[in-house]
JSON list of C-alpha atoms in Angstrom, two decimals:
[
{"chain": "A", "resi": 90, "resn": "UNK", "atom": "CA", "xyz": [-31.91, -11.34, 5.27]},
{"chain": "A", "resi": 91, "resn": "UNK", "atom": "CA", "xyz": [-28.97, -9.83, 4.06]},
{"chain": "A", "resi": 92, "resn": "UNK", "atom": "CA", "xyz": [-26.28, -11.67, 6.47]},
{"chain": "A", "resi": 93, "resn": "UNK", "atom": "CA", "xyz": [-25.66, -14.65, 4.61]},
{"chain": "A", "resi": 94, "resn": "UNK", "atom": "CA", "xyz": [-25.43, -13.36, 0.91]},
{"chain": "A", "resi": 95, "resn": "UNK", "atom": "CA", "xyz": [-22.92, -10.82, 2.90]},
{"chain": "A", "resi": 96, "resn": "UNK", "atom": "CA", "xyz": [-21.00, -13.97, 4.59]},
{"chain": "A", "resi": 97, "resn": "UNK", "atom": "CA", "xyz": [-20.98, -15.37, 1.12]},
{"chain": "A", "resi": 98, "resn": "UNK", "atom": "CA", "xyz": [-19.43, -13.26, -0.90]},
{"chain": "A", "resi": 99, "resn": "UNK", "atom": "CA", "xyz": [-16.88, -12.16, 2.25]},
{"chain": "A", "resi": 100, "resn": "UNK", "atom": "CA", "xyz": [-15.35, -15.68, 2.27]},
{"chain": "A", "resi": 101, "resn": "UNK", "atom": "CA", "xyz": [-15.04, -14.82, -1.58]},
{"chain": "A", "resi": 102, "resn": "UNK", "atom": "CA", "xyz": [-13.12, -11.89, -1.57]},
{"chain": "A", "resi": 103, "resn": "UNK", "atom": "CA", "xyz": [-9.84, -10.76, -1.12]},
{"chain": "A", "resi": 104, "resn": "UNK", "atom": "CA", "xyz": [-7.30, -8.25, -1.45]},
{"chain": "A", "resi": 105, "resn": "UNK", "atom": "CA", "xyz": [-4.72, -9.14, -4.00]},
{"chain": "A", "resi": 106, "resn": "UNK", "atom": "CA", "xyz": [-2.08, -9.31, -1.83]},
{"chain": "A", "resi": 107, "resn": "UNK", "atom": "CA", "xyz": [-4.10, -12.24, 0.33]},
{"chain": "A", "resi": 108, "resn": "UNK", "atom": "CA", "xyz": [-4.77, -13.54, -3.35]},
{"chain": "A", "resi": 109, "resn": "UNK", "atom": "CA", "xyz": [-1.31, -13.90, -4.27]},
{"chain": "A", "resi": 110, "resn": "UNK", "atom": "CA", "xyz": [0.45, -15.30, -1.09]},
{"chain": "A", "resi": 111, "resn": "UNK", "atom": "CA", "xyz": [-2.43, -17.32, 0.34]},
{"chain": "A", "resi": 112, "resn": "UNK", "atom": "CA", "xyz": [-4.88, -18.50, -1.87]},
{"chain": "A", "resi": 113, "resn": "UNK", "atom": "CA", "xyz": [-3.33, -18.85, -4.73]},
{"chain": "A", "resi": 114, "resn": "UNK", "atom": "CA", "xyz": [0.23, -18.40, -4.54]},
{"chain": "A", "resi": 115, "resn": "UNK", "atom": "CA", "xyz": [3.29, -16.64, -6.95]},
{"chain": "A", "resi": 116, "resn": "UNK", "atom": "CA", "xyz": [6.67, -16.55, -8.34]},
{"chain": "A", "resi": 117, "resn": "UNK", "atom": "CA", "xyz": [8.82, -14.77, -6.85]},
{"chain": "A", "resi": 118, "resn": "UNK", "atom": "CA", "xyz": [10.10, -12.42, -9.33]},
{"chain": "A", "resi": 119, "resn": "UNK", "atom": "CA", "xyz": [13.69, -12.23, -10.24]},
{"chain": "A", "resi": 120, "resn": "UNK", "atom": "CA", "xyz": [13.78, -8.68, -12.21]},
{"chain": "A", "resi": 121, "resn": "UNK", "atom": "CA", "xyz": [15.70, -6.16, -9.83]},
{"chain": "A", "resi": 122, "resn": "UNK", "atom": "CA", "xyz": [13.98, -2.93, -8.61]},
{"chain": "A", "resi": 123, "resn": "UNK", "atom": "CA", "xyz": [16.31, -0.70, -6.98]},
{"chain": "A", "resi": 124, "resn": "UNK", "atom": "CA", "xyz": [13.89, 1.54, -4.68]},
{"chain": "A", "resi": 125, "resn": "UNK", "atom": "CA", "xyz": [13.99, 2.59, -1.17]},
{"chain": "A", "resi": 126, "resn": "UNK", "atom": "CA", "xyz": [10.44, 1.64, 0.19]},
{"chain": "A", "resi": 127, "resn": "UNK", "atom": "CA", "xyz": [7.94, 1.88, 3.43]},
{"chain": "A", "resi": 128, "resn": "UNK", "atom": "CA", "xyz": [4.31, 1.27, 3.16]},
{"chain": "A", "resi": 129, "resn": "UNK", "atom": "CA", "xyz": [1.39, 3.07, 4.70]},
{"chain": "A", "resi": 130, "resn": "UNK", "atom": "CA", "xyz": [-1.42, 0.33, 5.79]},
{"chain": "A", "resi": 131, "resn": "UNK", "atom": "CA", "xyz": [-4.82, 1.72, 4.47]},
{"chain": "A", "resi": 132, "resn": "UNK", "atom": "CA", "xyz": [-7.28, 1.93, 7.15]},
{"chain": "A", "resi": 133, "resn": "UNK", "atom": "CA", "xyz": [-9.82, -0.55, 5.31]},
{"chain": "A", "resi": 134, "resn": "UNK", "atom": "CA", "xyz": [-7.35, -3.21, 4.36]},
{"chain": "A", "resi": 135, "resn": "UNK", "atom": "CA", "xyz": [-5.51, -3.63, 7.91]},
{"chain": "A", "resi": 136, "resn": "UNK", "atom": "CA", "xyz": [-8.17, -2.66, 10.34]},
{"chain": "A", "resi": 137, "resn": "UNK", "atom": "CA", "xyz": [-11.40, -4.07, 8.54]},
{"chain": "A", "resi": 138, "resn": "UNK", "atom": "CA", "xyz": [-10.03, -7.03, 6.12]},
{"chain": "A", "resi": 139, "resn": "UNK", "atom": "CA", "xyz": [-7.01, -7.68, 8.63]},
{"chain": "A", "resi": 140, "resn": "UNK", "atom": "CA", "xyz": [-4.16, -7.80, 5.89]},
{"chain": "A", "resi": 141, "resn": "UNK", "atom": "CA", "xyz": [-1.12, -5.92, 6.76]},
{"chain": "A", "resi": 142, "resn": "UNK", "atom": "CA", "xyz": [2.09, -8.93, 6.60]},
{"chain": "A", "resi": 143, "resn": "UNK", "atom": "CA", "xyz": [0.67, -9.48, 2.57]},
{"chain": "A", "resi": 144, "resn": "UNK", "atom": "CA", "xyz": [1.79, -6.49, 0.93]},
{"chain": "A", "resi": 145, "resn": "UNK", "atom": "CA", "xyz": [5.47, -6.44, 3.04]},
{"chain": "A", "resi": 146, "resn": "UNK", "atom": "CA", "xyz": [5.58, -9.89, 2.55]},
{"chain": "A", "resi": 147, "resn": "UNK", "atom": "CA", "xyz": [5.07, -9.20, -1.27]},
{"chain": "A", "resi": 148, "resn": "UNK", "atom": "CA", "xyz": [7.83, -6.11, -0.97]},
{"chain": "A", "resi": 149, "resn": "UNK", "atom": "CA", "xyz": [10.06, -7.81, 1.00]},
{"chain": "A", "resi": 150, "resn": "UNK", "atom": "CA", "xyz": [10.43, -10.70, -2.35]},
{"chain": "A", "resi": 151, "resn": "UNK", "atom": "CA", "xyz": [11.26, -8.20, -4.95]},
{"chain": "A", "resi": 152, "resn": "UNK", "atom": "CA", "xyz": [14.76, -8.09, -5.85]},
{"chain": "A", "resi": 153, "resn": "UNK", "atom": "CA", "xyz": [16.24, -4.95, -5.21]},
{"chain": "A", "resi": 154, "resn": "UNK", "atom": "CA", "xyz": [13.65, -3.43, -2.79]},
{"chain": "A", "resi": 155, "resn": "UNK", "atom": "CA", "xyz": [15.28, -2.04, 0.38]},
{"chain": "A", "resi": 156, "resn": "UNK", "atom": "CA", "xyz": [12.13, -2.06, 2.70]},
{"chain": "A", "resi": 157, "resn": "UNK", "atom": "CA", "xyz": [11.56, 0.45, 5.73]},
{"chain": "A", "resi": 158, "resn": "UNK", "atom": "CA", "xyz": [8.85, 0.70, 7.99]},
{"chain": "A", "resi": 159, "resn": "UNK", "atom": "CA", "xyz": [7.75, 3.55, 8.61]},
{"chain": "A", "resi": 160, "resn": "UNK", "atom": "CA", "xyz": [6.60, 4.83, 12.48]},
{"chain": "A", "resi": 161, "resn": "UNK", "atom": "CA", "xyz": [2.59, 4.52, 12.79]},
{"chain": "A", "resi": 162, "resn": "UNK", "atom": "CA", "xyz": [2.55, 2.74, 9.16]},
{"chain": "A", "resi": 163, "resn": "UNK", "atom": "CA", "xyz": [-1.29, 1.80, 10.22]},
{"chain": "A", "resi": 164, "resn": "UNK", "atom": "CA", "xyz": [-2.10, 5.90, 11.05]},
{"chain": "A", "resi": 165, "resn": "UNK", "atom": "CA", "xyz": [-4.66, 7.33, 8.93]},
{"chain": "A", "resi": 166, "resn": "UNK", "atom": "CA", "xyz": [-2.76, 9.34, 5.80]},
{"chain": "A", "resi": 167, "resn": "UNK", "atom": "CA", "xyz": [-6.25, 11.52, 6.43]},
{"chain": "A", "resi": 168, "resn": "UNK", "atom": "CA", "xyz": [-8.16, 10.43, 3.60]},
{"chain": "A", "resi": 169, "resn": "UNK", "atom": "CA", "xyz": [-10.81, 8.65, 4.98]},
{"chain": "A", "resi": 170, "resn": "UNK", "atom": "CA", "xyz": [-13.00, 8.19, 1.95]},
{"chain": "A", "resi": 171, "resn": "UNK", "atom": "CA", "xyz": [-14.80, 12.04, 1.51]},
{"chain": "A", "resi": 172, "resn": "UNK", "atom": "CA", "xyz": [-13.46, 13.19, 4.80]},
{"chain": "A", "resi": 173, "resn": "UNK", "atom": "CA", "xyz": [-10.61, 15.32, 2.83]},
{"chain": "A", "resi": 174, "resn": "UNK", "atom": "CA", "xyz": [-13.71, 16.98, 1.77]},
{"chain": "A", "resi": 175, "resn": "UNK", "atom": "CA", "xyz": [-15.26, 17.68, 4.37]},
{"chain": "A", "resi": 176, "resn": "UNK", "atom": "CA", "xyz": [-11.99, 18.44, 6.41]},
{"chain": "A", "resi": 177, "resn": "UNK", "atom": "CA", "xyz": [-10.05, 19.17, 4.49]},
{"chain": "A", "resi": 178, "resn": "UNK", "atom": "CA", "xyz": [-7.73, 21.34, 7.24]},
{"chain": "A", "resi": 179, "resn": "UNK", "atom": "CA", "xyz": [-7.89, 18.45, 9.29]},
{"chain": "A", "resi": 180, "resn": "UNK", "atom": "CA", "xyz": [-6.94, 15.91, 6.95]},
{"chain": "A", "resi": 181, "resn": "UNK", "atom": "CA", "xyz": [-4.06, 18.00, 5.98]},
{"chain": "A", "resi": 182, "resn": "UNK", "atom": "CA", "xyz": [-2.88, 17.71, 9.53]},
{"chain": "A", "resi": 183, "resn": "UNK", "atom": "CA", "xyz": [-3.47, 14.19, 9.77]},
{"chain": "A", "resi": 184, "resn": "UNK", "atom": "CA", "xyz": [-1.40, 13.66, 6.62]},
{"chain": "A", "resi": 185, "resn": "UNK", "atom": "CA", "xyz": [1.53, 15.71, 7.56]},
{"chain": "A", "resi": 186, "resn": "UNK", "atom": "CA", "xyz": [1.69, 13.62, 10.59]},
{"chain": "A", "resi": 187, "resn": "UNK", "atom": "CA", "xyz": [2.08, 10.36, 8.45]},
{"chain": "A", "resi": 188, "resn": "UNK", "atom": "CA", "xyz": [4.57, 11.73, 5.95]},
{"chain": "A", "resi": 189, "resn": "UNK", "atom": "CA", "xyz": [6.53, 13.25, 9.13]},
{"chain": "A", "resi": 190, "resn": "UNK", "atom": "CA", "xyz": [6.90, 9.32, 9.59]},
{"chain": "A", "resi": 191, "resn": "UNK", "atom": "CA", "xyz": [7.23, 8.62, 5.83]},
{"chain": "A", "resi": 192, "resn": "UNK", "atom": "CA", "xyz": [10.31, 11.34, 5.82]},
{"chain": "A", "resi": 193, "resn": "UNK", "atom": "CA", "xyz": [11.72, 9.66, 8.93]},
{"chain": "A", "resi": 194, "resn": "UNK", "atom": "CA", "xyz": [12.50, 6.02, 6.63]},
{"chain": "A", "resi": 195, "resn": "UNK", "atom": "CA", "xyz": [14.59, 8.38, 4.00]},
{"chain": "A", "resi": 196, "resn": "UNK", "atom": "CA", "xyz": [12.67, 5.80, 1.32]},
{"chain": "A", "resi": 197, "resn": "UNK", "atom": "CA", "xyz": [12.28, 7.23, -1.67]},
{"chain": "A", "resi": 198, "resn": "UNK", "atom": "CA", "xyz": [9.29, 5.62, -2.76]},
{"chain": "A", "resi": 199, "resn": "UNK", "atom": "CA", "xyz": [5.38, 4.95, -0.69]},
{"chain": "A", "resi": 200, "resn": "UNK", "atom": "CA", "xyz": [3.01, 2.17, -1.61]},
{"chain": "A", "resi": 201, "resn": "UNK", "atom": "CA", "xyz": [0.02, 1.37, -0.26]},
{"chain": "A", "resi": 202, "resn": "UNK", "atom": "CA", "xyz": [-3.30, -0.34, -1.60]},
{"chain": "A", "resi": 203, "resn": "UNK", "atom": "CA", "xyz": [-5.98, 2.20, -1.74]},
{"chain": "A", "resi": 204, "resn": "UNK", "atom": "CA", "xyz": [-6.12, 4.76, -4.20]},
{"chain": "A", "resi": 205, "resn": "UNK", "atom": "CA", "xyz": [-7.81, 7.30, -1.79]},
{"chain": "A", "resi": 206, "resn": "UNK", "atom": "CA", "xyz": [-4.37, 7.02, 0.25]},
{"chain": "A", "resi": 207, "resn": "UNK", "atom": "CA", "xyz": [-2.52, 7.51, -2.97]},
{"chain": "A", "resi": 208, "resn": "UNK", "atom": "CA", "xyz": [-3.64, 10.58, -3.89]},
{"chain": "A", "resi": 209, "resn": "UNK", "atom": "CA", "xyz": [-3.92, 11.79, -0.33]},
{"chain": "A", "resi": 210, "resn": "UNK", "atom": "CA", "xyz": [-0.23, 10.68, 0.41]},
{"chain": "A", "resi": 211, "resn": "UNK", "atom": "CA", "xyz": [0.61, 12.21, -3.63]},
{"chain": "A", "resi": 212, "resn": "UNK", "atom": "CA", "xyz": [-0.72, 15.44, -2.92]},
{"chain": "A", "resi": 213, "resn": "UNK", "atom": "CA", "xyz": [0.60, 15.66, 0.68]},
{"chain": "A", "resi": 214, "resn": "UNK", "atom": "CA", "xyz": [4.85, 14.64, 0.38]},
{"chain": "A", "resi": 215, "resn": "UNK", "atom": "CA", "xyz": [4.63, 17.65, -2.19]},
{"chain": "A", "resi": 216, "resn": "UNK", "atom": "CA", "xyz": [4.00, 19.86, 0.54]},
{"chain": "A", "resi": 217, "resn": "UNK", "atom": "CA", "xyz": [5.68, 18.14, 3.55]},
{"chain": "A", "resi": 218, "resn": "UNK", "atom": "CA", "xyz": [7.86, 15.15, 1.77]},
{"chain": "A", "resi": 219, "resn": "UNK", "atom": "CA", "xyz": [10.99, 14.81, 0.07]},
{"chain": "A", "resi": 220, "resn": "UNK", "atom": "CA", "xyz": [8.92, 14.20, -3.06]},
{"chain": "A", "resi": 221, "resn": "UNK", "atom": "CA", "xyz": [8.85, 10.66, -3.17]},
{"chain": "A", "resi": 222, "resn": "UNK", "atom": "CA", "xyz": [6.95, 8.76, -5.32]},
{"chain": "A", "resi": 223, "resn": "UNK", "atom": "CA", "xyz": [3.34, 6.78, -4.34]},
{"chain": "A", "resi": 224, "resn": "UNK", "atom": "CA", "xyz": [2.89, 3.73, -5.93]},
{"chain": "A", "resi": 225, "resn": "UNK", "atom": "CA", "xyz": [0.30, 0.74, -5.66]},
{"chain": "A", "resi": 226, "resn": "UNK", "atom": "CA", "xyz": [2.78, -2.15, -4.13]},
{"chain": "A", "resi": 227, "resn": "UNK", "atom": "CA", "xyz": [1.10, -4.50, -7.21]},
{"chain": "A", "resi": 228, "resn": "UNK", "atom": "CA", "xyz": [2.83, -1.97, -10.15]},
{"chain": "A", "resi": 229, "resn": "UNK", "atom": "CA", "xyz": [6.60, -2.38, -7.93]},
{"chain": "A", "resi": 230, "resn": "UNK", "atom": "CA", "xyz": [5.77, -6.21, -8.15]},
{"chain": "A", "resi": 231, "resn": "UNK", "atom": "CA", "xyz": [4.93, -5.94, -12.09]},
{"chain": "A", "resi": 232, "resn": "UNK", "atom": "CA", "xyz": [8.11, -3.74, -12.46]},
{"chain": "A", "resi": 233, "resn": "UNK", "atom": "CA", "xyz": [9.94, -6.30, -11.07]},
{"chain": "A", "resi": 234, "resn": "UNK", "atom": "CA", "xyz": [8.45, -8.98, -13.65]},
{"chain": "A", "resi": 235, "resn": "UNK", "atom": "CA", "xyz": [9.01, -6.80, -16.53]},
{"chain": "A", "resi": 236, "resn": "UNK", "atom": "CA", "xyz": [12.57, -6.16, -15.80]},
{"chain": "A", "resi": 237, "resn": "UNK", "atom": "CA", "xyz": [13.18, -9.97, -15.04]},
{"chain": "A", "resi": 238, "resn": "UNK", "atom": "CA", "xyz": [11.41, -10.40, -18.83]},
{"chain": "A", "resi": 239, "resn": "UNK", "atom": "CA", "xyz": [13.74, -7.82, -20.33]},
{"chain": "A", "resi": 240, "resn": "UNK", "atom": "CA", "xyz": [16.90, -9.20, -18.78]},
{"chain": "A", "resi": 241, "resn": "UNK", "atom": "CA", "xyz": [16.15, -12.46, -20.01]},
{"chain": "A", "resi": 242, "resn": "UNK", "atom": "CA", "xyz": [16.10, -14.14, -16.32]}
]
């Protein structure tokens, strides 16, 4: 019963990334962002949705943006929807793992495209990172507009 109004509204929905570079296309922007970057693969956008070249693709255009990939870049970052609730020990370990592979880039900046992973990777390269910042790989490409609108380009 359900099936079909679930096939429908899959073949209608998309991560933004997938939006952007295959459905509907974008400019490349032009603004520079000078950032060191690797980015962690959420578990639900790479091994349910399949998107994982997107985002780097994405990354990879922005002026500026030295990109590194990072070891295991599709290893949970331990958040796992509630499971850094429920274990929360083991979740810690599973994150210090992945930022162990986040330090090993020397980037200076994380994205990703789940919040979950943001505030599991935020609250975890404060206690085993170099402090780098985690950012949603969509606000990098805005910065990147923004500056190209300020410099007039």
């Amino acid at each position: 019963m359900y099936g079909p109004r679930a096939d429908f509204w899959r073949s209608r929905t998309y991560d933004i990334s997938t939006l952007l570079t295959d459905v509907i296309g974008y400019r490349i922007p032009r603004g520079q962002v000078g950032a060191v970057i690797t980015y962690h693969d959420p578990c639900h956008l790479k091994k349910v949705m399949k998107v994982s070249r997107e985002p780097r693709e994405i990354l990879k255009n922005i002026p500026g943006v030295i990109f590194k990939e990072m070891a295991r870049a599709d290893a949970c970052c331990g958040s796992g929807g509630s499971y850094v609730l429920t274990h929360f020990k083991t979740s810690v370990a599973i994150a210090e793992r992945k930022i162990n592979d986040v330090n090993q880039t020397a980037a200076d900046t994380i994205t990703t495209g789940c919040p979950a992973c943001m505030m599991q990777l935020s609250d975890n390269v404060h206690r085993f990172g170099r402090r780098q910042k985690v950012r949603h790989y969509i606000s990098i490409l805005a910065e990147s507009y923004r500056k190209e609108k300020e410099a007039g380009l």
